[in-house]
mmCIF file of C-alpha atoms and ligand atoms in Angstrom:
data_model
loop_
_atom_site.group_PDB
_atom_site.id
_atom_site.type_symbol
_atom_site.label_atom_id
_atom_site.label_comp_id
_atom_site.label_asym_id
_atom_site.label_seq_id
_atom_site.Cartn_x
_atom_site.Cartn_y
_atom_site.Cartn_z
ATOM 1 C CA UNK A 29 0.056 11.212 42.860
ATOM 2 C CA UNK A 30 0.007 12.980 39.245
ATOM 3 C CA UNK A 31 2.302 15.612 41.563
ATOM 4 C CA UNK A 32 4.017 18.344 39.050
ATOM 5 C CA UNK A 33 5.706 20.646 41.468
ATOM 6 C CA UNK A 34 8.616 22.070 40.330
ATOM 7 C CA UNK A 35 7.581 21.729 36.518
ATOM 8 C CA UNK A 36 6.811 24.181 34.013
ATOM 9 C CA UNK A 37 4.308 23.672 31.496
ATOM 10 C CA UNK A 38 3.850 25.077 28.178
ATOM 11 C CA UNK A 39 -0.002 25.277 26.829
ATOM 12 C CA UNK A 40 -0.434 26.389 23.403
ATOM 13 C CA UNK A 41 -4.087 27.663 23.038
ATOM 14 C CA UNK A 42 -4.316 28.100 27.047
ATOM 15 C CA UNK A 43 -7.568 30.215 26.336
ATOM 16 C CA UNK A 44 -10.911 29.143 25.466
ATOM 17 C CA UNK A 45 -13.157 29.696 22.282
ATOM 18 C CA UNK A 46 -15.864 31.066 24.300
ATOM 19 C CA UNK A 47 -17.050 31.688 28.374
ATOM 20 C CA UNK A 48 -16.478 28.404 30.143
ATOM 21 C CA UNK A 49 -14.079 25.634 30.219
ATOM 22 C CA UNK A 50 -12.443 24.750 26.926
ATOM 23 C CA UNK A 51 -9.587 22.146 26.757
ATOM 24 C CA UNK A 52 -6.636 24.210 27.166
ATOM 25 C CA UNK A 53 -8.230 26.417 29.342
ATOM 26 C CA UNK A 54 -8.996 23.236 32.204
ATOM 27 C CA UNK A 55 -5.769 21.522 31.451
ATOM 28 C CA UNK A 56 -4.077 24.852 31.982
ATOM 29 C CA UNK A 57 -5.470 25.447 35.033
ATOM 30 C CA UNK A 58 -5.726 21.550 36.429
ATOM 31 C CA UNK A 59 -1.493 21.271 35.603
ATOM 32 C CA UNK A 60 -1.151 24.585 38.013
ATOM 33 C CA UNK A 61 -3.295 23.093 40.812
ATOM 34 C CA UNK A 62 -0.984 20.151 40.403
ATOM 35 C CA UNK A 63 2.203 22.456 40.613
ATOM 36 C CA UNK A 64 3.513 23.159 37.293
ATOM 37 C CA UNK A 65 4.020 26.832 36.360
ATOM 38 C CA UNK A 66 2.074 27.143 33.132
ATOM 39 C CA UNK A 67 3.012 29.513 30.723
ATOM 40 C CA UNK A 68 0.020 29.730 28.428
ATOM 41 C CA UNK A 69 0.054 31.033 24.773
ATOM 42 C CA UNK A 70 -2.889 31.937 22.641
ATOM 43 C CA UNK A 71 -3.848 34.537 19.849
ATOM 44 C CA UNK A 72 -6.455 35.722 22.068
ATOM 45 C CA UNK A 73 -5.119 37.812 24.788
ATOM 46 C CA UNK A 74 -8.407 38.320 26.478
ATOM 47 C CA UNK A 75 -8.838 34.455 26.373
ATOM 48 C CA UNK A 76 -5.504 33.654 27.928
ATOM 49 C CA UNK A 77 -5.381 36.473 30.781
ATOM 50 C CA UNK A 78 -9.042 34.620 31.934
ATOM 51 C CA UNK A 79 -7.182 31.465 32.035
ATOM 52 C CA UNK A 80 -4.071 33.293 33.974
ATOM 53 C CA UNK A 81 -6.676 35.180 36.504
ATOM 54 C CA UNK A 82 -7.997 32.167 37.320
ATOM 55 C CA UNK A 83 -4.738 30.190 37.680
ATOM 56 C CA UNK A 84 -3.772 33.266 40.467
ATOM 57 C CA UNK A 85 -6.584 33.490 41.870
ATOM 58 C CA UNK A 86 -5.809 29.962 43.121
ATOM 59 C CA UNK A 87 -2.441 31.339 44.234
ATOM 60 C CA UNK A 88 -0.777 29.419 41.847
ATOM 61 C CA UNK A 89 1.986 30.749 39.154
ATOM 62 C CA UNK A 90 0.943 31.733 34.916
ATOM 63 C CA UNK A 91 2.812 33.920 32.621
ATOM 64 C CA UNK A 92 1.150 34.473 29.526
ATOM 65 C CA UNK A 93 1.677 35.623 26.031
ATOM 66 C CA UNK A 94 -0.582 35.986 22.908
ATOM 67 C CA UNK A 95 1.231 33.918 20.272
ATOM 68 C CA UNK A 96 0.111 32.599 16.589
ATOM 69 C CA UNK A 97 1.082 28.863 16.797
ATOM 70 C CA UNK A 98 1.410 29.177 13.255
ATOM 71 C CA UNK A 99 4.025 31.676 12.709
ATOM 72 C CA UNK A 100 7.183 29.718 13.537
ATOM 73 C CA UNK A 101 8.760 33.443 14.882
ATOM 74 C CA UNK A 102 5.933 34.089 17.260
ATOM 75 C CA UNK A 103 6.408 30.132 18.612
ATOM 76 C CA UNK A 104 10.477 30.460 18.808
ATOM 77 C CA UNK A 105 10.140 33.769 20.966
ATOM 78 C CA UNK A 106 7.498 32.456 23.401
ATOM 79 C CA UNK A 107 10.245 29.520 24.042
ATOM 80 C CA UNK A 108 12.684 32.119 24.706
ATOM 81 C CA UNK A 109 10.728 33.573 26.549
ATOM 82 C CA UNK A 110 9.180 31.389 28.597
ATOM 83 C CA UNK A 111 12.670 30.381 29.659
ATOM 84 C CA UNK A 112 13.510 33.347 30.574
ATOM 85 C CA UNK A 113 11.117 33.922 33.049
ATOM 86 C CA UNK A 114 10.860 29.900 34.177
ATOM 87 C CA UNK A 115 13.947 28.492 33.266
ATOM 88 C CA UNK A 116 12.771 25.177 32.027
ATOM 89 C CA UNK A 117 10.084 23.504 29.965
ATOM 90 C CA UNK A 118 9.041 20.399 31.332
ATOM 91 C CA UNK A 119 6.016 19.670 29.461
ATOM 92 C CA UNK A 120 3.940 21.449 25.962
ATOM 93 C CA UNK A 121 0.875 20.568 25.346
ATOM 94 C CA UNK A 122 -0.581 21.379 21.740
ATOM 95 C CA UNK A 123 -3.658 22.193 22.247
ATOM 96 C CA UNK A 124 -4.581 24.596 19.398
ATOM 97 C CA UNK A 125 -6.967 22.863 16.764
ATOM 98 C CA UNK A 126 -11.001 23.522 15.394
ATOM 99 C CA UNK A 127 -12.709 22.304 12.573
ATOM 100 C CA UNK A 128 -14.001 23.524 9.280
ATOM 101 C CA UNK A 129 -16.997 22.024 7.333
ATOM 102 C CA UNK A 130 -16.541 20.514 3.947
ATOM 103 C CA UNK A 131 -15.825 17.253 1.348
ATOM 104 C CA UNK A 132 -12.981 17.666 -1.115
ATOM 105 C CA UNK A 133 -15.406 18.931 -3.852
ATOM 106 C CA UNK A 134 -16.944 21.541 -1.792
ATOM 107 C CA UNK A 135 -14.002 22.983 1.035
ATOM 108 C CA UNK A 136 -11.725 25.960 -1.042
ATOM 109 C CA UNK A 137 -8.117 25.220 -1.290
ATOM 110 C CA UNK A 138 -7.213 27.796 1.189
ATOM 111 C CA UNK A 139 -9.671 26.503 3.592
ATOM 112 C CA UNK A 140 -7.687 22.759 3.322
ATOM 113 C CA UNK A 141 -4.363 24.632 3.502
ATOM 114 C CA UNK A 142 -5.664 26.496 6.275
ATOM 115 C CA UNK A 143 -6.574 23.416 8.318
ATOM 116 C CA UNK A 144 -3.635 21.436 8.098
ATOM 117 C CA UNK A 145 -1.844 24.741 9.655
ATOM 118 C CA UNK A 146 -4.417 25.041 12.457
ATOM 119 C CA UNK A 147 -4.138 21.777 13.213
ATOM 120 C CA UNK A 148 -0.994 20.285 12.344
ATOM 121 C CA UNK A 149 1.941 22.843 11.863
ATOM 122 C CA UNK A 150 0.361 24.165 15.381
ATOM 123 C CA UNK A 151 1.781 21.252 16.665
ATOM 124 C CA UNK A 152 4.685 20.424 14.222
ATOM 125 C CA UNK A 153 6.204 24.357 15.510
ATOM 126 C CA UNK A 154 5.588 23.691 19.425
ATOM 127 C CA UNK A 155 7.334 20.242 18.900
ATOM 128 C CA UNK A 156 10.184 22.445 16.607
ATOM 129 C CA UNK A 157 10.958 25.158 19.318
ATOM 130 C CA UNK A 158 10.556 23.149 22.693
ATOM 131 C CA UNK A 159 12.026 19.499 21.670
ATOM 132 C CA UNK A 160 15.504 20.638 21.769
ATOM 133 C CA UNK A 161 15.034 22.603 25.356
ATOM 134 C CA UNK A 162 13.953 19.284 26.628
ATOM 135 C CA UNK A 163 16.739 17.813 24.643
ATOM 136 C CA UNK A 164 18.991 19.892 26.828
ATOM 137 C CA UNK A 165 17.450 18.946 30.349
ATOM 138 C CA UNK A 166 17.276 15.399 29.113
ATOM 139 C CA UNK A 167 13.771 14.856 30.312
ATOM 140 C CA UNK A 168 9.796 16.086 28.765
ATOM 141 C CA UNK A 169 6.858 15.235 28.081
ATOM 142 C CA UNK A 170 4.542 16.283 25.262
ATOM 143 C CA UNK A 171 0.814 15.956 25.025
ATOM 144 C CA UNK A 172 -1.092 16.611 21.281
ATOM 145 C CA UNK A 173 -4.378 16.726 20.443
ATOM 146 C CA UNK A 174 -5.990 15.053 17.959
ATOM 147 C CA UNK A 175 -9.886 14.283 17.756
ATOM 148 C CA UNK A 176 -12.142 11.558 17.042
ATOM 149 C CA UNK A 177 -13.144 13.296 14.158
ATOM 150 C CA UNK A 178 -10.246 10.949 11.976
ATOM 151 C CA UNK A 179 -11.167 7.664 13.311
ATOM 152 C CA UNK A 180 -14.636 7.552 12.270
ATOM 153 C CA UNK A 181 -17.280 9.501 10.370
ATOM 154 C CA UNK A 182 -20.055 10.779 12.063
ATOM 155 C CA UNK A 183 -23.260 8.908 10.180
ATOM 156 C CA UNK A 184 -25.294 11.764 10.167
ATOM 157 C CA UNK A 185 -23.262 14.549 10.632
ATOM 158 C CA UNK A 186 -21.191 16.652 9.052
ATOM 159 C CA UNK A 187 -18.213 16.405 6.796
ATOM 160 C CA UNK A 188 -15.042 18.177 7.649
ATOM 161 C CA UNK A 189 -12.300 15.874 5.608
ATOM 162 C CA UNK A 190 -9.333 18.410 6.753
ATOM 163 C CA UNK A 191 -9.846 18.214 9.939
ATOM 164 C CA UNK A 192 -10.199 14.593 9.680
ATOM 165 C CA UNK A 193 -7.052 14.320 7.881
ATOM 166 C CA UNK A 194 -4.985 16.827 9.808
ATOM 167 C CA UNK A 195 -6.221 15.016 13.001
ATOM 168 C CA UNK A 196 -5.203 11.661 11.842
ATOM 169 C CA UNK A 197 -1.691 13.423 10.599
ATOM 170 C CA UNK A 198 -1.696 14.355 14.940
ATOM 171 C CA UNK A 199 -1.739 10.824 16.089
ATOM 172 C CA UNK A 200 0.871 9.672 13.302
ATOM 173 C CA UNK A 201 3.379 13.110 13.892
ATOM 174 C CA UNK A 202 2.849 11.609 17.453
ATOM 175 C CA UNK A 203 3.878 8.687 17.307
ATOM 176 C CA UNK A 204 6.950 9.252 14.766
ATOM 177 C CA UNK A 205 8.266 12.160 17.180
ATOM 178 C CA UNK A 206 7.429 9.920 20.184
ATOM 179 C CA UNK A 207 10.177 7.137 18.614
ATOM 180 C CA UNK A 208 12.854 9.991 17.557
ATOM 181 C CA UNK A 209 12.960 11.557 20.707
ATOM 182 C CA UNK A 210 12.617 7.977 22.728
ATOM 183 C CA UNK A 211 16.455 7.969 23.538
ATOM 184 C CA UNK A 212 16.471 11.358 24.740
ATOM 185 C CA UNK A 213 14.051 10.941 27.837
ATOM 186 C CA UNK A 214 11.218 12.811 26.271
ATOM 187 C CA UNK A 215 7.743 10.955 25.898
ATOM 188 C CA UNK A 216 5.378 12.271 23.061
ATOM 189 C CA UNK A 217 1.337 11.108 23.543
ATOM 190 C CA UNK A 218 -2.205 12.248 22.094
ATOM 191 C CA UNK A 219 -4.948 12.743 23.483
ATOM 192 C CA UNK A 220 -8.180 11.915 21.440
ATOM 193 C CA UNK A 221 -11.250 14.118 22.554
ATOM 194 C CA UNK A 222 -14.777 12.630 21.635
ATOM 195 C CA UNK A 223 -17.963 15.026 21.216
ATOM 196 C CA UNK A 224 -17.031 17.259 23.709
ATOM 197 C CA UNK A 225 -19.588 19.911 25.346
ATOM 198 C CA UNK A 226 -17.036 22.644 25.716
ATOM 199 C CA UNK A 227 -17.834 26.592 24.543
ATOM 200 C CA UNK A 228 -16.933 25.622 20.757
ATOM 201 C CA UNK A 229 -20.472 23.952 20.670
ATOM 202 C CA UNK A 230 -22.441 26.898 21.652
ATOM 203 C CA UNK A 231 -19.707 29.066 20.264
ATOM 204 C CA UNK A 232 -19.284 27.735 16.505
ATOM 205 C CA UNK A 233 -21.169 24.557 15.752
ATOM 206 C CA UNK A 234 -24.304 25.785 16.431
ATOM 207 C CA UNK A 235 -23.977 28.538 13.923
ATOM 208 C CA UNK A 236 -21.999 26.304 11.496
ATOM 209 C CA UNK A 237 -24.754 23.709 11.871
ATOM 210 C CA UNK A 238 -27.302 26.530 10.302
ATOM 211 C CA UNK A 239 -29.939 25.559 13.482
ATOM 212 C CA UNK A 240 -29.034 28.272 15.535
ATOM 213 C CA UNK A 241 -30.693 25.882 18.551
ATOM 214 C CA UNK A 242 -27.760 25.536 20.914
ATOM 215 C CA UNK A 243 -30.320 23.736 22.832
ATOM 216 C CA UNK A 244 -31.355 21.028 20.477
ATOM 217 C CA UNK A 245 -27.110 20.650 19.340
ATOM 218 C CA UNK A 246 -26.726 19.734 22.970
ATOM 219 C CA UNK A 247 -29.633 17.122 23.611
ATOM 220 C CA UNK A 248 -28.569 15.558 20.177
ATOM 221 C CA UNK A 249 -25.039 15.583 21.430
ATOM 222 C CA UNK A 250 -25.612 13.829 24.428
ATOM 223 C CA UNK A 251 -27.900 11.260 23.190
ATOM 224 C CA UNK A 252 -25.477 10.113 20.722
ATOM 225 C CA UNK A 253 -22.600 8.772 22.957
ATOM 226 C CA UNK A 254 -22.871 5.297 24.122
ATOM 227 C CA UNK A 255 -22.496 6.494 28.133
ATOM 228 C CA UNK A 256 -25.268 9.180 27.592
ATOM 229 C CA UNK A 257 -23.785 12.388 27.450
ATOM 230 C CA UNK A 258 -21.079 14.257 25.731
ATOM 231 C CA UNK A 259 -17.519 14.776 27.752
ATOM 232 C CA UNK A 260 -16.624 17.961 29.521
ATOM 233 C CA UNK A 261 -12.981 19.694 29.233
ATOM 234 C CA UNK A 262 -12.262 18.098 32.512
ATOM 235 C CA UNK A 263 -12.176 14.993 30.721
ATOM 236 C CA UNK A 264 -9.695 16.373 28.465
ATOM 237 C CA UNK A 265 -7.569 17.478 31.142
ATOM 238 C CA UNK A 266 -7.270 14.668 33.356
ATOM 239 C CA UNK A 267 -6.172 12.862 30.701
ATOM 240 C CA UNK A 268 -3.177 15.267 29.511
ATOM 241 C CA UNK A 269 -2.743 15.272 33.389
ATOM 242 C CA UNK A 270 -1.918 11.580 33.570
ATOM 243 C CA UNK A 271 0.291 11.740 30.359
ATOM 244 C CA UNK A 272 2.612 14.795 31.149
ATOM 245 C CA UNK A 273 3.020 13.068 35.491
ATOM 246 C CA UNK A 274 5.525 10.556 35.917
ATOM 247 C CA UNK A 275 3.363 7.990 36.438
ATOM 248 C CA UNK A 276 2.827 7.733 32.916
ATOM 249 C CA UNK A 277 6.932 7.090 32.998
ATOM 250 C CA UNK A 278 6.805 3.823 30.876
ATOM 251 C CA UNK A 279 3.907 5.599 28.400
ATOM 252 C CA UNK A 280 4.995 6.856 24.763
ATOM 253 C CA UNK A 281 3.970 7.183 21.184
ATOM 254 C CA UNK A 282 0.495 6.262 21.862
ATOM 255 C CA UNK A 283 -3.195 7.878 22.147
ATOM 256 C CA UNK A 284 -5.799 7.410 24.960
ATOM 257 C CA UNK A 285 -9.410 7.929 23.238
ATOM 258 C CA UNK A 286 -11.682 10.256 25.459
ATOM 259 C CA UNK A 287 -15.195 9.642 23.991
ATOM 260 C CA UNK A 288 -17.554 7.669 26.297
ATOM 261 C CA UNK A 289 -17.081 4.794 23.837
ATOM 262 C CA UNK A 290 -18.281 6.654 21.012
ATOM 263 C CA UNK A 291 -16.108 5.270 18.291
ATOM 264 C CA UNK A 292 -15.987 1.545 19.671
ATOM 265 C CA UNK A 293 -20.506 1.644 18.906
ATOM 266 C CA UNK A 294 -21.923 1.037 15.386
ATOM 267 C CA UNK A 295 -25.117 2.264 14.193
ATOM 268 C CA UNK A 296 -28.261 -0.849 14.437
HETATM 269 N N1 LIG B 311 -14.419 20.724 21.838
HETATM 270 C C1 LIG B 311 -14.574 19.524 21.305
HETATM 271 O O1 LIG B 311 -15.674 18.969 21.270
HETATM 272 C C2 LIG B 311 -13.373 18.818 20.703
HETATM 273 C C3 LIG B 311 -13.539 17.522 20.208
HETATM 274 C C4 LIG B 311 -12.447 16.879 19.650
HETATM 275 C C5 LIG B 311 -11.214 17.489 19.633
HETATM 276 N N2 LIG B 311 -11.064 18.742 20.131
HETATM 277 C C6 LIG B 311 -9.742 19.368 20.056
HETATM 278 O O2 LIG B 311 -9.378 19.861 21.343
HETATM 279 C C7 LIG B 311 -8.608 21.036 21.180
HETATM 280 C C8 LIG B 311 -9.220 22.158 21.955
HETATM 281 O O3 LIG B 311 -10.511 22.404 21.456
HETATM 282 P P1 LIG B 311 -11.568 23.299 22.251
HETATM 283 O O4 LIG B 311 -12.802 23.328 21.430
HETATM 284 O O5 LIG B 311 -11.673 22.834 23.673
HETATM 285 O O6 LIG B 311 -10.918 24.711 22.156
HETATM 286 P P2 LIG B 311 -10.450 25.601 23.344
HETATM 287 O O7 LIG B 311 -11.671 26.136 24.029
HETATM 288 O O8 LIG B 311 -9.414 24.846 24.130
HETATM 289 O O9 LIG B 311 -9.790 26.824 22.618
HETATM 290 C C9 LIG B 311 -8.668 26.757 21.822
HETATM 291 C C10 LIG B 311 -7.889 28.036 22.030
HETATM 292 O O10 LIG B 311 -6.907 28.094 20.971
HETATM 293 C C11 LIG B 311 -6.785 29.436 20.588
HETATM 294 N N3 LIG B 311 -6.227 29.494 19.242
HETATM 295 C C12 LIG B 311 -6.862 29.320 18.062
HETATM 296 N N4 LIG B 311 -5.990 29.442 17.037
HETATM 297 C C13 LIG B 311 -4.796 29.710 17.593
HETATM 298 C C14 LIG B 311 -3.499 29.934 17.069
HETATM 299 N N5 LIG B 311 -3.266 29.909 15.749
HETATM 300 N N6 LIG B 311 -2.474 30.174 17.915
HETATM 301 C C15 LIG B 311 -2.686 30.212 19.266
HETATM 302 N N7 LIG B 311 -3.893 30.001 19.821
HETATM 303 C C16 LIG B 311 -4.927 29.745 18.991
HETATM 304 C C17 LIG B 311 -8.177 30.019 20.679
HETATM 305 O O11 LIG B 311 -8.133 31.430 20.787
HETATM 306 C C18 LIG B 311 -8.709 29.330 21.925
HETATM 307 O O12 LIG B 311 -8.509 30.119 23.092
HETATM 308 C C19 LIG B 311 -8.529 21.308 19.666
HETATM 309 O O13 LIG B 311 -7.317 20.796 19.155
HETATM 310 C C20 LIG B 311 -9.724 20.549 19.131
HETATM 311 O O14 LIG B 311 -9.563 20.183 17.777
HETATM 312 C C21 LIG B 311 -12.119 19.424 20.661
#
């Protein structure tokens, strides 16, 4: 089951924003322990080599390589050479993404512009460079990530419309990719993260937030998802598991929504 010996998987943003498990870190390491040499990518180099320790330590196989997702050069060599040293890509996963506060009166152009790169042309340039390798093998499967963040706004929370935005723009490159590469044996799918406790909360929000209570960020958190606590990157990663095995054969241009039922509740 969800076996992926033999594959080679390519995680963009295979670090983590701070110490414990971030998305890409966990779904980097969970894809080794299920067989697939992972080549990770991140522009952290300290971030990624923690990610490839562990992955060894478990005697399983990581290159790694720090890489800008958003400089189309720096993505097109890390396909080269990821090929060079694995031969193959079987499966990318985008996982490169974060969120900056604002509305459209008070977030600065660059901040928007910088967003939609973060978020979107991260993706957009893994799809560019590793597409036509699967292409060639005549089999893949690609995993994005988008976040709940564009299907609802959070009552009380903050504002971040680019992220929003870019995030929706995910799930729609997604599914438009999904349908042009149908033919070609390559599925395309999104996963949908809810409120999350990964490092980014006691990393980022709780400075962006202004409270400086990691603490409080947390109990608030958890109280506010319908199944009484925020997911873990676990979550995240059994999820991208089950997209990028073959028992998600039939499964394309579609999005699985990881929240604990968080955008299916309504305030009372
Ligand atoms: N954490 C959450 O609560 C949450 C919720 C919804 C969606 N998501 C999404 O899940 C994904 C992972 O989020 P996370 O918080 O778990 O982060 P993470 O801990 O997986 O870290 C992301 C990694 O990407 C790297 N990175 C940043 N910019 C990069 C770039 N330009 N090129 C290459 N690497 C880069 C960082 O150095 C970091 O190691 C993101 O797309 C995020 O938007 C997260």
């Amino acid at each position: 089951m969800l076996d992926l010996t033999g594959k080679v998987a390519f995680v963009a943003g295979a670090g983590s924003v701070g110490e414990g498990w971030g998305n890409g870190k966990a779904t980097a390491v969970l894809l080794a322990r299920q067989g697939a040499k992972v080549y990770g990518v991140d522009l952290n180099p300290a971030a990624v080599a923690e990610t490839a320790q562990i992955i060894g330590s478990e005697g399983n196989a990581c290159a790694t390589r720090t890489v800008n997702m958003t400089v189309a050069a720096e993505v097109q060599a890390a396909v080269e050479d990821c090929l060079a040293r694995f031969g193959r890509i079987d499966i990318l996963v985008n996982n490169v993404g974060g969120s900056a506060p604002g509305d459209p009166v008070t977030m600065p152009e660059e901040v928007w512009d910088a967003q939609m790169d973060h978020n979107l042309k991260t993706a957009f340039l893994g799809c560019k460079y590793v597409l036509p390798v699967m292409e060639r093998q005549g089999a893949g499967a690609v995993v994005n990530l988008s976040s709940v963040a564009c299907l609802s706004h959070q009552v009380d929370g903050r504002t971040n419309v680019a992220y929003a935005a870019s995030k929706a723009g995910v799930i729609a490159f997604t599914r438009s990719t999904a349908i042009a590469f149908v033919k070609k044996g390559i599925r395309v799918n999104c996963v949908v993260p809810g409120t999350m406790h990964t490092p980014l909360v006691e990393h980022r929000l709780a400075k962006q937030l202004g409270a400086n209570d990691a603490a409080a960020l947390v109990a608030k958190r958890h109280a506010s998802v319908p199944i009484g606590r925020m997911g873990d990157a676990w979550d995240i990663a059994h999820a991208v598991l089950f997209f990028v095995s073959d028992e998600a054969k039939y499964i394309t241009a579609t999005h699985l929504v990881v929240d604990g039922g968080l955008t299916a509740a309504r305030p009372g």
